[in-house]
Structure formats: C-alpha cells, structure tokens
Amino acid sequence: MAPNSVVVTIEKPDSSALKVNGLDSSVFLEKQKAVSTKQFTWVLLLKVNRIFACLSWLPMAFRAMFVSLRKRIALSDMSDEEPKSRGRLYKFIKAFLGLSIVALVIEVIAHFKNWNLNLIQPWEVQGLVQWSYMTWSAFRVDYIAPVAIILSKFCIVLFLIQSLDRLVLCLGCFWIKYKKIKPTVAADAYDIEDPSTFPMVLLQIPMCNEREVYEQAIESACQMDWPRDRLLIQVLDDSDDRNLQLLIKGEVSTWNQKGVNIIYRHRLIRTGYKAGNLKSAMGCDYVKDYEFVAIFDADFQPNPDFLKLTIPHFKGNPELGLVQARWSFVNKDENLLTRLQNINLCFHFEVEQQVNGVFLNFFGFNGTAGVWRIKALEESGGWLERTTVEDMDIAVRAHLNGWKFIFLNDVRVLCELPESYETYKKQQHRWHSGPMQLFRLCLPAILTSKISMWKKSNLIFLFFLLRKLILPFYSFTLFCIILPLTMFLPEAELPLWVICYIPIFMSFLNILPSPKSFPFLVPYLLFENTMSVTKFNAMVSGLFQLGSSYEWVVTKKTGRSSESDLLALAERESLSSNEEKILRRNSESGLELLSKLKEQEVAPIPKKKKKNGIYRKELALAFLLLTASARSFLSAHGVHFYFLLFQGLSFLAVGLDLIGEQMG
C-alpha cells in the first residue's frame, strides 16, 4: 500500500440515532405528525369502503337465504310432524307468538313516537294505538308482571338446584379420577387353562327390521372370546319383513355351521316391543342352565374380550346383579348433530353413570352393552311391557330388591348415533316420556320397599324428579317462555347470570369429558335449549299418560363400521383364497338361497325418496324468540338481545331440519 494513501471506511448510518444540529427538531415532528394523519385518513376511508361493500352484499345474501328457505319449505315433508303439531303445546306457542307480534308493533310505534306514560294524562290520549299502549302497559304491570316474577323465581330456584346437582356429580367424577377408583376383579376369578371353570353365558341380540346392521351384530357376537360350549347366542328377530327374516336366518345358519352355538328366534305375536321380545326369550326351558345374560342391540359391536372383562366382576360378589359397559360411537364426527350428541352421552357415562355406580351402586341400565345375573332378573320380576323404558324399569326393580350395579368406564362398546334430526327427536321423545310413565308406576313400590330412606330419597328426588322431570320443565319454561315474555315486561327481567354465566359454566362442565368438543360450546348450549321443547313435550306426555307416550319407533341405523373393522375386513379378504370363497358359497343354507331367489324374482319396489321435515313447534318458537329479540333491541338489553337472537336462529335451523343428515 502507498505510504500517502488514506483508508476510508463508510458505515451505514443509524437513522434512529441521527442528530441534526442547528435545526429545530420540532419541524420534523410536525412533518411526521402530518404523515401519520394522512395515513390514518386513508385507513379510515378504506374501512368505510369495506363497510359499504359489506352493506351492499347483505341484501343479496338475505335474498339468497330467503330463496333457499322457501325452496326447503316447498320440498320438505310435513307428514310426520303434522299430527303432533296439532297438540295443545303448539297451539299455546302460536297464541303466545301472535300476542308477542301485536305487542311488538305497539312497542315499536311507542318507541319512535317517544310516548312517556308518566307525562301523558288519560284525557291527552290521541288515537286507538296510544290508548292500546297505555292499556297494555297498565295491564302488564298489574296482572302479568307479578305472575311472571313468581314463575321466573320458581324456575330459577329449580335451575340452581339442578345446577348444584350437576356440579356435585362433576366433583364426584374428579374425586374418582384423583383417587383412581375403579372396580377390581379377583386375580383368580377364572382359570384360563380350564374352560370348565367359566360360567354359562347367554348372549341376546334383540332386533327389529335391522337390515343395515344385522350382519355385523351377529359377526361381533360370534367372535366373542369365550368357550363355545359355555356360550349360547340368541338372535331375537322381531322383523316383519319376510325377506329380511330369511336373510337373518341364513346368516345364523352360516355361523352355526362354523361351530358357533347360535339360534334364531322369531315371535309369531310381536307384542311389548323390546321388553316382550326379551321376556319371550327368557321363557325358554334351556335358559335355566345359564347363569348370566349379555344384551346387545343390533348396532353394537363388542370387542371379543367383552365377556372376559365383565363376567369376572361377578366372582365372589353374590350381591352384584348388573355390570354395565360404556358406549363408544363410530360416527361421532359425522355431522354437527352427532358431535352434540357425543357431548351429552360422554357426560352421561363418564360422570353420571360412573359416579352413581361408585357411590350408590345404582344407575339406570342403558338397555344394551350390559351383563345381568339371571337370578337378579328373575327375582326382580323379569322384563315387563308396561313402559317404553324397559331397561330403566328392570334396573329400578332390581335396586329395590337389594341388587348392586357396577359401571365399567374403561370397557367400551362401539355403536351408532342417530344422524338425522327426525330419528334423534323420536329417540329423545321415548327416552323422556318413558321415565315419567315408570315414575307413576314405581312410586308406590319405592315408598313401600325395604331399602334405606336415603336410597328412597335418591330414587324419588334425584333420579326421577330432578333429572327426568325438573330439568326439561325449567329449561323449556325459563328459556323459551319466561325469557321472551320478560322482554315485554321490564318489571320481570331476568338477571344476566341466569341466561349467560351459569348456563355457560354448566355447558363447560358438560364438555369436560369430551375435551375435543370445546369449539362446540356455544352450539351445544343453544342446541340443548332447542331440544327442551321436545323433552318437555315428552315429559308431559309420559306424566299424564297421553297417547304419544306409548309410541316406540326403532332408531334408524346406517351400519357404519369403525376403521379397525374395515382394516380387519380387508385383511381377512386378502388372506382368503378363491377356493375358500367357493366352499363358503357351496355351504350356504337353503334358506339363504331361497331368499336370494325371491329377491331376484320379485321386482324391487321403488322407495319414496326421503325428504327433510318441517317441525312447526320449533319454527313457532324461533319466530317467538326472534320477536322477543327485536323488542330487546329496542330496549338496548345487550346480552339478552344476542342470546334471544342466536337462540331464535338455532330454533329456526332445527325447525327447517338444517341440522344433521340432509336427505335432499
């Protein structure tokens, strides 16, 4: 390098540390402020442009929604809902809706004309509308508001009691988890190497027109890991379809030829629904040779080790009458309806059944996925046909006779959830009308039984009244009748903690057993309130023994299989050779061949395409709640308005059958 050379290093100036000497820095600050103001103005104009674009889109969206709703109503099937919609409850809701609309019109006119009753004297009244407004205001203060206040306080008390019961159940569940309490089995219950030590077990599959699921039900039962000479499978078919009877007979014959001890039974006189079917099966002479009976509905798919996980609990426990397993659902993620059902049933099994089983040794039998000691059934009077909840009936009678129950939360049996709202609604009607029938019939037996006073109180006040009667009563009355009524009665307004804070907290507790369902917290809360009209109607029907309380509709199944079932099926098909398939085809029974011949001879009858329904009670309540939300908007109620708005939209979606499986 040359001696006179100079090395110059140029560094990037730090704009944050830039200093200007000899100039006033306030000039730069003012310039920066001017730039910021201009940027803010541009952002504001952009926001306004987006708002106007959104407003221009809203009429088109509402028009498209209105057109789709008109199309849905025109194409919907009202035949199933029509007879029920003529009941007293529907007429009451319609009358309430009409009065609400008239009151809303008067309130809107009074709001925009700024009428103040404190400043208007009777002789200053102008026009019929103003006179009607003054008359309505005086009438509601003197006559309607006091009754509404008393009824709302009564429902709030019931609401708090039921919420406390729900909280106690959750605390009991937390205690079970914390202490790791679970039923235990003696280590030497049965000698695995000696099949003769295993007890004799009867396995029953009651079914009625179960075309979609009969094959998987029979296959699951025939693959049970239990000594074949100690197990008898009864397929109790009440189907009225002759071709289906032949198909089921053929399936039973196929498994019988494989060495499975399985028989087919069909009643000539099919009375008493499921209870009559089970009662007829238990009357067979050979039943006396068996000690236990396991019951599975046609859509249930037990694992092969089910009996080995349940039967050992009876060993050394002579007072044990029932072992109930938990349900698991193969289609819980099928649609929004099945997701919401999964939340309810997970809480039912994880919390209600488990807590009652641990602390009371009693709970309602779920009708399937359970094992009974046959002696307990016989001593309790057997299956009776007097209600549509024969499973709850036999459980209550066994409890009154001193038998104990065990619930196994870690033993799960796959089954299906109803995927359409029509099917789910009919199922819920039966589940909520039957307990009220049973309560009327069992109350004298409970009062005169020899069980302790605590167990009697639990049966009457908690099991029946609180969870089967009070829950549907207050949920419908408080949130579907009193709440919209109070929007027109400022004197009887419900506090926020009743309509918002406690319901959200209770819904949060309900979702805890199924943590993956937390995103559906708000839809679950709205849907439960929406279902309250069905549950309330069913409860009243069962309590007063109305005609609809004796309806029994078999829950529709789709025959879905789990992923493990599909993988196992693929593996079996890949391992089987063509020769095995030919041998199996040659070994088909004559009944099955006859059935196939008949199916080929008889031309298939074209089935009427199933359409979505229209549910008028839900629609009437939707318009009632939306009317109340409009009145709430005038009064700027805030949370009341949003709750009524979204609850009304929820009723509207259910009333138009927009939830669950879409039929087309």
XYZ file of C-alpha atoms in Angstrom:
664
model
C 0.000 0.000 0.000
C 1.261 3.512 -0.811
C 2.523 5.483 2.206
C 0.367 8.523 1.404
C -2.816 6.534 0.822
C -5.793 7.064 3.090
C -8.198 4.296 4.094
C -11.807 5.453 4.240
C -14.454 3.297 5.917
C -18.089 4.068 5.207
C -20.621 2.793 7.752
C -24.387 2.657 7.376
C -25.811 5.500 9.369
C -28.196 4.685 12.159
C -31.398 6.505 11.360
C -32.607 6.064 14.905
C -29.536 7.900 16.224
C -29.492 10.623 13.546
C -28.994 14.077 15.051
C -29.488 17.369 13.272
C -27.513 20.305 14.563
C -28.527 23.850 14.047
C -32.124 22.949 13.075
C -35.237 22.819 15.201
C -36.326 19.156 15.574
C -39.965 20.200 16.032
C -40.169 20.777 12.261
C -39.528 17.089 11.696
C -42.044 16.127 14.361
C -44.734 18.224 12.720
C -43.939 16.666 9.355
C -44.106 13.158 10.856
C -47.435 14.004 12.506
C -48.808 15.225 9.180
C -47.794 11.972 7.507
C -49.444 9.936 10.284
C -52.678 11.898 9.961
C -52.752 11.330 6.211
C -52.145 7.581 6.711
C -54.915 7.392 9.293
C -57.306 9.126 6.889
C -56.521 6.656 4.138
C -57.055 3.707 6.515
C -60.345 5.216 7.626
C -61.516 5.627 4.036
C -60.522 2.038 3.306
C -62.575 0.822 6.277
C -65.583 2.855 5.128
C -65.257 1.397 1.636
C -65.257 -2.127 3.054
C -68.302 -1.371 5.192
C -70.258 -0.097 2.188
C -69.207 -3.149 0.190
C -70.433 -5.379 3.017
C -73.720 -3.486 3.237
C -74.255 -3.865 -0.485
C -73.626 -7.612 -0.138
C -76.045 -8.151 2.759
C -79.291 -7.695 0.753
C -78.081 -10.228 -1.790
C -77.157 -12.669 0.964
C -80.523 -12.282 2.704
C -82.316 -12.719 -0.618
C -80.374 -15.908 -1.371
C -81.102 -17.237 2.137
C -84.805 -16.415 1.762
C -84.959 -18.207 -1.599
C -83.231 -21.295 -0.142
C -85.613 -21.316 2.826
C -88.625 -21.104 0.524
C -87.230 -23.984 -1.506
C -86.617 -26.037 1.657
C -90.181 -25.453 2.866
C -91.637 -26.317 -0.554
C -89.651 -29.565 -0.810
C -89.939 -30.669 2.819
C -92.083 -33.491 4.112
C -94.595 -32.424 6.791
C -96.424 -35.742 7.085
C -94.526 -36.937 10.157
C -94.853 -33.691 12.051
C -98.443 -32.835 11.108
C -100.353 -34.970 13.683
C -98.128 -33.875 16.553
C -98.252 -30.212 15.639
C -101.951 -30.075 16.462
C -101.351 -30.573 20.191
C -102.042 -28.087 22.931
C -98.409 -27.061 23.266
C -98.233 -25.983 19.636
C -101.479 -24.013 19.961
C -100.163 -22.300 23.086
C -96.909 -21.316 21.337
C -98.854 -19.958 18.348
C -101.110 -17.876 20.598
C -98.097 -16.561 22.504
C -96.396 -15.706 19.208
C -99.438 -13.795 17.935
C -99.687 -11.727 21.122
C -95.939 -11.037 21.009
C -96.129 -9.734 17.445
C -99.027 -7.405 18.331
C -97.179 -6.188 21.431
C -94.005 -5.639 19.390
C -95.851 -3.498 16.828
C -97.308 -1.316 19.588
C -93.927 -1.062 21.331
C -92.212 -0.022 18.087
C -94.770 2.727 17.468
C -94.420 3.942 21.066
C -90.627 3.911 20.769
C -90.476 6.052 17.643
C -93.153 8.471 18.907
C -91.391 8.793 22.290
C -94.508 8.148 24.326
C -93.940 8.569 28.040
C -96.740 7.334 30.239
C -95.571 9.440 33.167
C -96.176 12.642 31.182
C -99.431 11.661 29.446
C -102.719 12.157 31.199
C -105.714 9.962 30.316
C -107.560 12.857 28.663
C -104.497 13.584 26.485
C -104.572 10.211 24.738
C -104.750 10.529 20.966
C -105.745 7.625 18.772
C -106.501 3.949 19.275
C -102.843 2.874 19.202
C -101.820 5.161 22.046
C -104.817 4.054 24.078
C -103.885 0.401 23.414
C -100.320 1.086 24.528
C -101.460 2.699 27.782
C -103.943 -0.113 28.451
C -101.332 -2.782 27.741
C -98.772 -1.101 29.987
C -101.207 -0.824 32.884
C -102.443 -4.406 32.415
C -98.963 -5.921 32.307
C -97.864 -4.067 35.453
C -100.935 -5.024 37.472
C -101.623 -8.570 36.292
C -98.937 -10.179 34.097
C -95.730 -8.980 35.749
C -96.482 -10.381 39.260
C -97.285 -13.825 37.853
C -94.203 -13.759 35.603
C -91.968 -12.747 38.513
C -93.248 -15.584 40.728
C -92.899 -18.160 37.930
C -89.415 -16.942 36.997
C -88.226 -17.117 40.624
C -89.612 -20.633 40.918
C -87.828 -21.746 37.733
C -84.602 -20.036 38.831
C -84.681 -21.998 42.103
C -85.138 -25.250 40.168
C -82.368 -24.175 37.819
C -79.971 -23.584 40.719
C -80.855 -26.914 42.354
C -80.261 -28.803 39.132
C -77.007 -26.911 38.519
C -75.856 -27.798 42.032
C -76.631 -31.468 41.363
C -74.619 -31.290 38.147
C -71.717 -29.654 39.991
C -71.750 -32.321 42.724
C -71.646 -35.055 40.076
C -68.628 -33.390 38.440
C -66.853 -33.113 41.791
C -67.542 -36.804 42.376
C -66.034 -37.609 38.991
C -62.932 -35.524 39.802
C -62.600 -37.397 43.098
C -62.778 -40.754 41.280
C -60.062 -39.614 38.873
C -57.917 -38.232 41.671
C -58.175 -41.371 43.825
C -58.082 -43.665 40.762
C -61.155 -45.530 41.970
C -62.288 -48.342 39.710
C -63.954 -51.758 40.137
C -61.440 -54.534 40.705
C -61.504 -58.216 39.863
C -60.054 -61.096 41.856
C -56.809 -62.333 40.336
C -58.005 -65.965 40.288
C -61.524 -65.293 39.074
C -61.414 -67.954 36.355
C -58.815 -70.460 35.263
C -57.932 -69.546 31.692
C -56.499 -73.002 31.018
C -59.637 -74.767 32.266
C -62.715 -73.726 30.228
C -64.963 -75.718 32.555
C -64.479 -73.030 35.241
C -66.103 -70.412 33.019
C -69.789 -69.783 33.788
C -72.583 -70.403 31.297
C -73.445 -67.189 29.446
C -76.456 -66.383 27.291
C -75.911 -63.613 24.719
C -79.016 -61.947 23.294
C -79.302 -59.706 20.216
C -82.809 -58.233 20.004
C -83.526 -56.677 16.620
C -86.438 -55.435 14.539
C -86.049 -54.650 10.833
C -82.309 -54.049 11.280
C -81.335 -54.690 7.665
C -78.293 -52.404 7.790
C -76.626 -53.863 10.875
C -77.742 -57.459 11.435
C -74.638 -58.972 9.802
C -72.110 -57.019 11.866
C -74.125 -57.628 15.046
C -74.145 -61.396 14.552
C -70.490 -61.433 13.482
C -69.366 -59.490 16.574
C -71.265 -61.863 18.870
C -69.941 -64.985 17.147
C -66.334 -63.794 17.507
C -66.645 -63.489 21.288
C -63.615 -64.925 23.105
C -65.416 -67.387 25.365
C -65.559 -71.192 25.426
C -68.078 -72.177 22.774
C -69.671 -74.839 24.910
C -70.252 -72.209 27.646
C -71.906 -69.614 25.382
C -75.262 -69.543 23.593
C -76.185 -66.701 21.225
C -79.858 -65.859 20.724
C -80.787 -63.744 17.706
C -84.198 -62.370 18.694
C -85.688 -61.147 15.443
C -88.953 -59.170 15.526
C -88.758 -58.130 11.872
C -91.982 -58.009 9.869
C -90.137 -58.184 6.531
C -90.212 -61.781 5.295
C -87.153 -61.409 3.060
C -85.162 -59.884 5.920
C -86.166 -62.765 8.182
C -84.783 -65.208 5.633
C -81.536 -63.256 5.348
C -81.035 -63.265 9.108
C -81.846 -66.972 9.280
C -79.265 -67.619 6.596
C -76.613 -65.613 8.467
C -77.344 -67.541 11.670
C -77.187 -70.860 9.796
C -73.817 -69.932 8.284
C -72.272 -69.252 11.676
C -73.920 -72.361 13.122
C -72.180 -74.473 10.507
C -68.878 -72.951 11.643
C -69.407 -74.427 15.106
C -70.894 -71.397 16.866
C -73.692 -72.173 19.320
C -76.270 -69.737 17.897
C -80.035 -69.949 17.393
C -82.648 -67.830 15.636
C -85.944 -66.894 17.323
C -88.907 -65.121 15.777
C -92.136 -64.391 17.639
C -95.447 -65.043 15.958
C -97.182 -62.496 18.210
C -94.864 -59.487 18.440
C -96.240 -57.502 21.385
C -94.448 -55.450 24.001
C -91.675 -54.229 21.687
C -88.174 -54.995 23.023
C -89.409 -55.947 26.500
C -91.796 -58.506 25.033
C -89.026 -59.887 22.839
C -86.627 -60.333 25.760
C -89.353 -61.749 28.003
C -90.234 -64.357 25.393
C -86.570 -65.372 25.015
C -86.052 -65.715 28.769
C -89.041 -68.083 28.919
C -87.192 -70.844 27.027
C -86.543 -74.017 29.008
C -82.796 -74.084 28.345
C -82.274 -70.653 29.961
C -82.229 -72.310 33.395
C -78.819 -73.793 32.513
C -77.247 -70.327 32.190
C -76.059 -68.011 34.949
C -75.578 -64.699 33.113
C -77.122 -62.932 30.120
C -75.380 -60.295 27.997
C -77.564 -57.988 25.897
C -76.517 -56.078 22.774
C -78.692 -54.008 20.465
C -78.228 -54.674 16.773
C -75.960 -51.677 16.121
C -73.481 -52.589 18.897
C -70.132 -54.182 18.086
C -68.490 -55.562 21.253
C -64.825 -56.499 21.273
C -64.028 -60.229 21.529
C -62.769 -59.789 25.115
C -66.001 -58.162 26.359
C -67.163 -61.133 28.422
C -63.717 -61.669 29.919
C -63.690 -58.028 31.072
C -67.180 -58.054 32.580
C -68.105 -61.548 33.838
C -65.186 -61.837 36.352
C -66.661 -58.957 38.383
C -69.471 -61.294 39.465
C -66.996 -63.768 41.002
C -67.114 -63.549 44.801
C -69.741 -60.789 44.663
C -73.129 -62.508 45.091
C -74.997 -59.204 45.542
C -73.911 -57.909 42.140
C -76.762 -58.008 39.635
C -75.547 -55.880 36.683
C -72.276 -54.910 35.020
C -72.705 -52.063 32.533
C -70.109 -51.086 29.929
C -69.684 -47.687 28.308
C -70.784 -46.779 24.796
C -68.362 -45.523 22.167
C -69.564 -44.030 18.885
C -68.297 -44.911 15.458
C -69.925 -41.872 13.786
C -69.468 -39.155 16.420
C -67.728 -36.865 13.880
C -70.226 -37.436 11.066
C -72.037 -34.089 11.394
C -72.883 -31.372 13.907
C -75.799 -33.355 15.337
C -73.656 -36.398 16.154
C -70.962 -34.178 17.688
C -73.504 -32.586 20.029
C -74.942 -35.985 20.954
C -71.450 -37.218 21.732
C -71.031 -34.387 24.276
C -74.232 -35.357 26.071
C -73.575 -39.081 26.169
C -69.934 -38.725 27.181
C -71.084 -36.729 30.209
C -73.799 -39.300 30.908
C -71.355 -42.211 31.030
C -68.213 -40.524 32.342
C -69.953 -38.554 35.097
C -73.497 -39.690 35.843
C -73.145 -43.452 35.432
C -69.660 -43.665 36.907
C -70.383 -41.502 39.977
C -73.681 -43.250 40.732
C -72.036 -46.629 40.258
C -69.144 -45.865 42.620
C -71.018 -44.050 45.389
C -74.533 -45.561 45.171
C -74.068 -48.941 43.430
C -77.077 -47.950 41.327
C -77.757 -46.308 37.965
C -80.196 -46.708 35.112
C -79.453 -49.693 32.897
C -78.748 -48.469 29.361
C -80.594 -51.356 27.738
C -77.548 -52.767 25.964
C -73.816 -53.457 26.408
C -74.505 -54.903 29.862
C -74.401 -58.277 31.616
C -77.139 -59.333 34.038
C -77.136 -62.094 36.592
C -80.192 -64.105 35.523
C -81.141 -64.668 39.159
C -81.376 -60.888 39.640
C -83.709 -60.598 36.634
C -85.953 -63.384 37.864
C -86.171 -62.149 41.463
C -86.991 -58.632 40.242
C -89.951 -59.763 38.163
C -88.283 -60.123 34.771
C -88.934 -57.974 31.733
C -92.238 -56.075 31.825
C -94.047 -54.472 28.904
C -95.666 -51.629 30.856
C -93.382 -48.790 29.667
C -91.161 -47.860 26.723
C -88.080 -47.834 29.015
C -87.934 -51.491 29.989
C -84.213 -51.136 30.791
C -84.818 -48.448 33.436
C -87.797 -50.407 34.743
C -85.828 -53.574 35.464
C -82.958 -51.548 36.959
C -85.252 -49.777 39.444
C -86.957 -53.031 40.455
C -83.603 -54.792 40.906
C -82.373 -51.886 43.047
C -85.485 -52.137 45.225
C -84.678 -55.838 45.688
C -81.200 -55.061 47.004
C -79.065 -55.865 43.950
C -75.925 -53.807 43.276
C -74.619 -52.456 39.970
C -71.123 -51.817 38.622
C -70.235 -49.444 35.784
C -67.020 -50.096 33.829
C -65.863 -46.837 32.286
C -62.831 -48.418 30.619
C -64.805 -51.131 28.790
C -66.265 -49.600 25.646
C -68.599 -50.973 23.002
C -68.904 -49.388 19.567
C -72.347 -48.272 18.407
C -74.070 -45.652 16.251
C -75.589 -42.246 16.918
C -78.700 -41.039 15.051
C -77.538 -38.939 12.119
C -80.831 -37.225 11.243
C -82.816 -34.882 13.445
C -86.055 -36.797 12.821
C -84.549 -40.020 14.192
C -82.905 -38.247 17.113
C -86.126 -36.439 18.036
C -88.128 -39.678 18.129
C -85.442 -41.323 20.244
C -85.426 -38.436 22.727
C -89.212 -38.453 22.947
C -89.144 -42.110 24.001
C -86.250 -41.573 26.412
C -88.055 -38.704 28.201
C -91.644 -39.941 28.182
C -90.836 -43.444 29.448
C -89.275 -42.358 32.786
C -92.432 -40.426 33.680
C -94.563 -43.490 32.926
C -92.259 -45.533 35.119
C -92.327 -42.971 37.934
C -96.120 -43.184 38.171
C -95.955 -46.984 38.256
C -92.976 -47.373 40.600
C -93.745 -44.704 43.214
C -95.890 -46.991 45.448
C -93.273 -49.754 45.245
C -90.495 -47.303 46.153
C -92.380 -45.972 49.173
C -93.172 -49.466 50.493
C -89.792 -51.061 49.723
C -87.325 -52.167 52.415
C -84.376 -50.125 51.139
C -82.965 -47.296 53.245
C -84.564 -43.846 53.390
C -81.511 -42.362 51.659
C -81.935 -44.714 48.687
C -85.657 -43.929 48.519
C -84.919 -40.201 48.534
C -82.282 -40.637 45.834
C -84.706 -42.556 43.607
C -87.628 -40.160 44.035
C -85.990 -36.728 44.205
C -82.733 -37.109 42.269
C -83.192 -39.989 39.833
C -86.774 -39.237 38.779
C -87.913 -35.751 39.774
C -84.753 -33.668 39.407
C -83.133 -35.313 36.370
C -86.201 -36.561 34.498
C -88.944 -34.006 35.324
C -87.467 -30.753 36.628
C -84.680 -30.498 34.025
C -86.944 -30.448 30.924
C -89.555 -28.351 32.762
C -87.363 -25.433 33.785
C -85.195 -25.454 30.629
C -88.251 -25.040 28.402
C -90.244 -22.751 30.687
C -87.369 -20.479 31.660
C -85.547 -20.044 28.347
C -88.383 -20.474 25.826
C -91.369 -18.893 27.608
C -90.348 -16.657 30.521
C -87.282 -15.095 28.880
C -89.104 -13.856 25.743
C -92.032 -12.787 27.942
C -89.788 -10.623 30.124
C -88.683 -8.645 27.075
C -92.206 -7.171 27.087
C -92.215 -6.938 30.893
C -89.362 -4.712 32.101
C -90.532 -5.346 35.676
C -89.677 -9.077 35.433
C -86.361 -9.000 33.566
C -84.074 -11.989 34.187
C -80.557 -11.277 35.500
C -77.524 -11.926 33.329
C -76.179 -14.733 35.495
C -79.331 -16.770 34.785
C -79.241 -16.518 30.995
C -75.494 -16.294 30.445
C -72.972 -17.030 33.185
C -74.372 -20.171 34.842
C -75.544 -21.834 31.574
C -72.115 -21.321 30.025
C -70.414 -22.706 33.132
C -72.725 -25.752 33.166
C -72.101 -26.317 29.458
C -68.380 -26.099 30.156
C -68.730 -28.850 32.774
C -70.712 -30.981 30.319
C -67.963 -30.751 27.722
C -65.127 -31.686 30.114
C -65.497 -35.472 29.478
C -65.065 -34.815 25.738
C -62.359 -32.105 25.586
C -62.122 -32.217 21.786
C -65.638 -30.739 21.688
C -64.708 -27.399 23.275
C -65.137 -25.500 19.958
C -68.805 -26.547 20.081
C -69.522 -24.999 23.486
C -71.934 -22.322 22.224
C -73.709 -24.575 19.645
C -74.138 -27.170 22.395
C -75.744 -24.643 24.757
C -78.111 -23.396 22.053
C -78.989 -26.899 20.860
C -79.784 -28.132 24.376
C -82.234 -25.265 24.815
C -83.677 -26.059 21.398
C -84.257 -29.709 22.348
C -86.059 -28.615 25.520
C -89.369 -28.328 23.652
C -89.181 -31.992 22.584
C -88.123 -33.159 26.036
C -90.771 -31.063 27.787
C -93.492 -32.355 25.476
C -92.338 -35.945 26.031
C -92.167 -35.478 29.811
C -95.734 -34.122 29.959
C -96.903 -36.898 27.633
C -95.433 -39.594 29.885
C -96.513 -37.973 33.151
C -100.163 -37.693 32.106
C -100.122 -40.913 30.027
C -101.026 -39.283 26.736
C -101.183 -41.322 23.538
C -97.756 -40.325 22.206
C -96.034 -41.644 25.346
C -96.595 -45.247 24.194
C -95.018 -44.757 20.774
C -91.965 -46.881 20.036
C -90.003 -46.147 16.885
C -86.899 -48.228 16.195
C -83.898 -45.909 15.858
C -82.681 -45.906 12.272
C -79.168 -47.285 11.717
C -76.745 -46.865 8.850
C -74.466 -49.840 9.503
C -71.248 -47.858 9.732
C -68.081 -49.712 10.697
C -65.074 -48.455 12.571
C -61.642 -48.097 10.970
C -60.382 -51.185 12.797
C -63.321 -53.192 11.472
C -62.564 -52.096 7.905
C -58.884 -52.960 8.271
C -59.713 -56.356 9.719
C -62.150 -56.993 6.892
C -59.533 -56.078 4.279
C -57.005 -58.354 5.956
C -59.417 -61.276 6.050
C -60.274 -60.805 2.392
C -56.612 -60.662 1.388
C -55.813 -63.856 3.282
C -58.768 -65.812 1.960
C -58.320 -67.696 -1.287
C -60.751 -68.286 -4.120
C -61.211 -71.909 -3.037
C -62.356 -70.821 0.413
C -64.868 -68.458 -1.158
C -66.204 -71.268 -3.365
C -66.510 -73.604 -0.356
C -68.382 -70.989 1.596
C -70.700 -70.384 -1.342
C -71.426 -74.133 -1.530
C -72.123 -74.277 2.200
C -74.825 -71.649 2.085
C -78.068 -72.798 3.622
C -81.187 -73.414 1.573
C -82.911 -70.566 3.345
C -80.321 -68.097 2.134
C -80.511 -69.414 -1.418
C -84.292 -69.236 -1.260
C -84.083 -65.650 -0.112
C -81.801 -64.705 -2.985
C -84.105 -66.416 -5.461
C -87.067 -64.493 -4.110
C -85.161 -61.243 -4.336
C -84.382 -61.991 -7.993
C -87.987 -62.918 -8.782
C -89.678 -60.024 -7.062
C -89.020 -56.695 -8.739
C -87.674 -54.129 -6.291
C -90.324 -51.657 -5.188
C -89.124 -48.102 -5.782
C -88.852 -46.392 -2.432
C -90.119 -42.908 -1.918
C -87.219 -40.533 -1.643
C -86.803 -39.368 1.930
C -87.084 -35.629 2.394
C -86.229 -33.298 5.202
C -89.035 -32.414 7.563
C -90.578 -29.212 8.833
C -91.048 -29.021 12.607
C -93.707 -26.495 13.434
C -93.199 -26.221 17.175
C -89.556 -25.329 16.651
C -90.434 -22.840 13.908
C -93.084 -21.162 16.057
C -90.597 -20.853 18.912
C -87.997 -19.490 16.502
C -90.268 -16.646 15.443
C -91.282 -16.058 19.061
C -87.670 -15.696 20.195
C -86.777 -13.507 17.208
C -89.763 -11.280 18.014
C -88.559 -11.018 21.609
C -85.046 -10.216 20.396
C -86.441 -7.337 18.317
C -88.170 -5.992 21.446
C -84.920 -6.428 23.366
C -83.086 -4.463 20.685
C -85.428 -1.504 21.249
C -84.574 -1.537 24.946
C -80.826 -1.986 24.298
C -80.623 -5.031 26.572
C -77.294 -6.204 25.168
C -76.715 -9.812 26.225
C -80.444 -10.552 26.288
C -80.697 -9.456 22.661
C -77.799 -11.592 21.463
C -78.980 -14.649 23.390
C -82.524 -14.385 22.018
C -81.231 -13.729 18.503
C -78.909 -16.739 18.349
C -81.358 -18.976 20.214
C -84.055 -17.999 17.728
C -81.752 -18.774 14.807
C -80.966 -22.127 16.425
C -84.672 -22.965 16.624
C -85.053 -21.829 13.012
C -82.257 -24.156 11.827
C -83.755 -27.111 13.703
C -87.316 -26.304 12.621
C -86.218 -26.319 8.971
C -84.261 -29.550 9.545
C -80.939 -27.935 8.661
C -79.012 -29.902 11.295
C -77.845 -33.475 10.939
C -78.117 -35.695 7.875
C -79.515 -33.893 4.842
C -81.933 -36.031 2.863
C -82.333 -33.770 -0.141
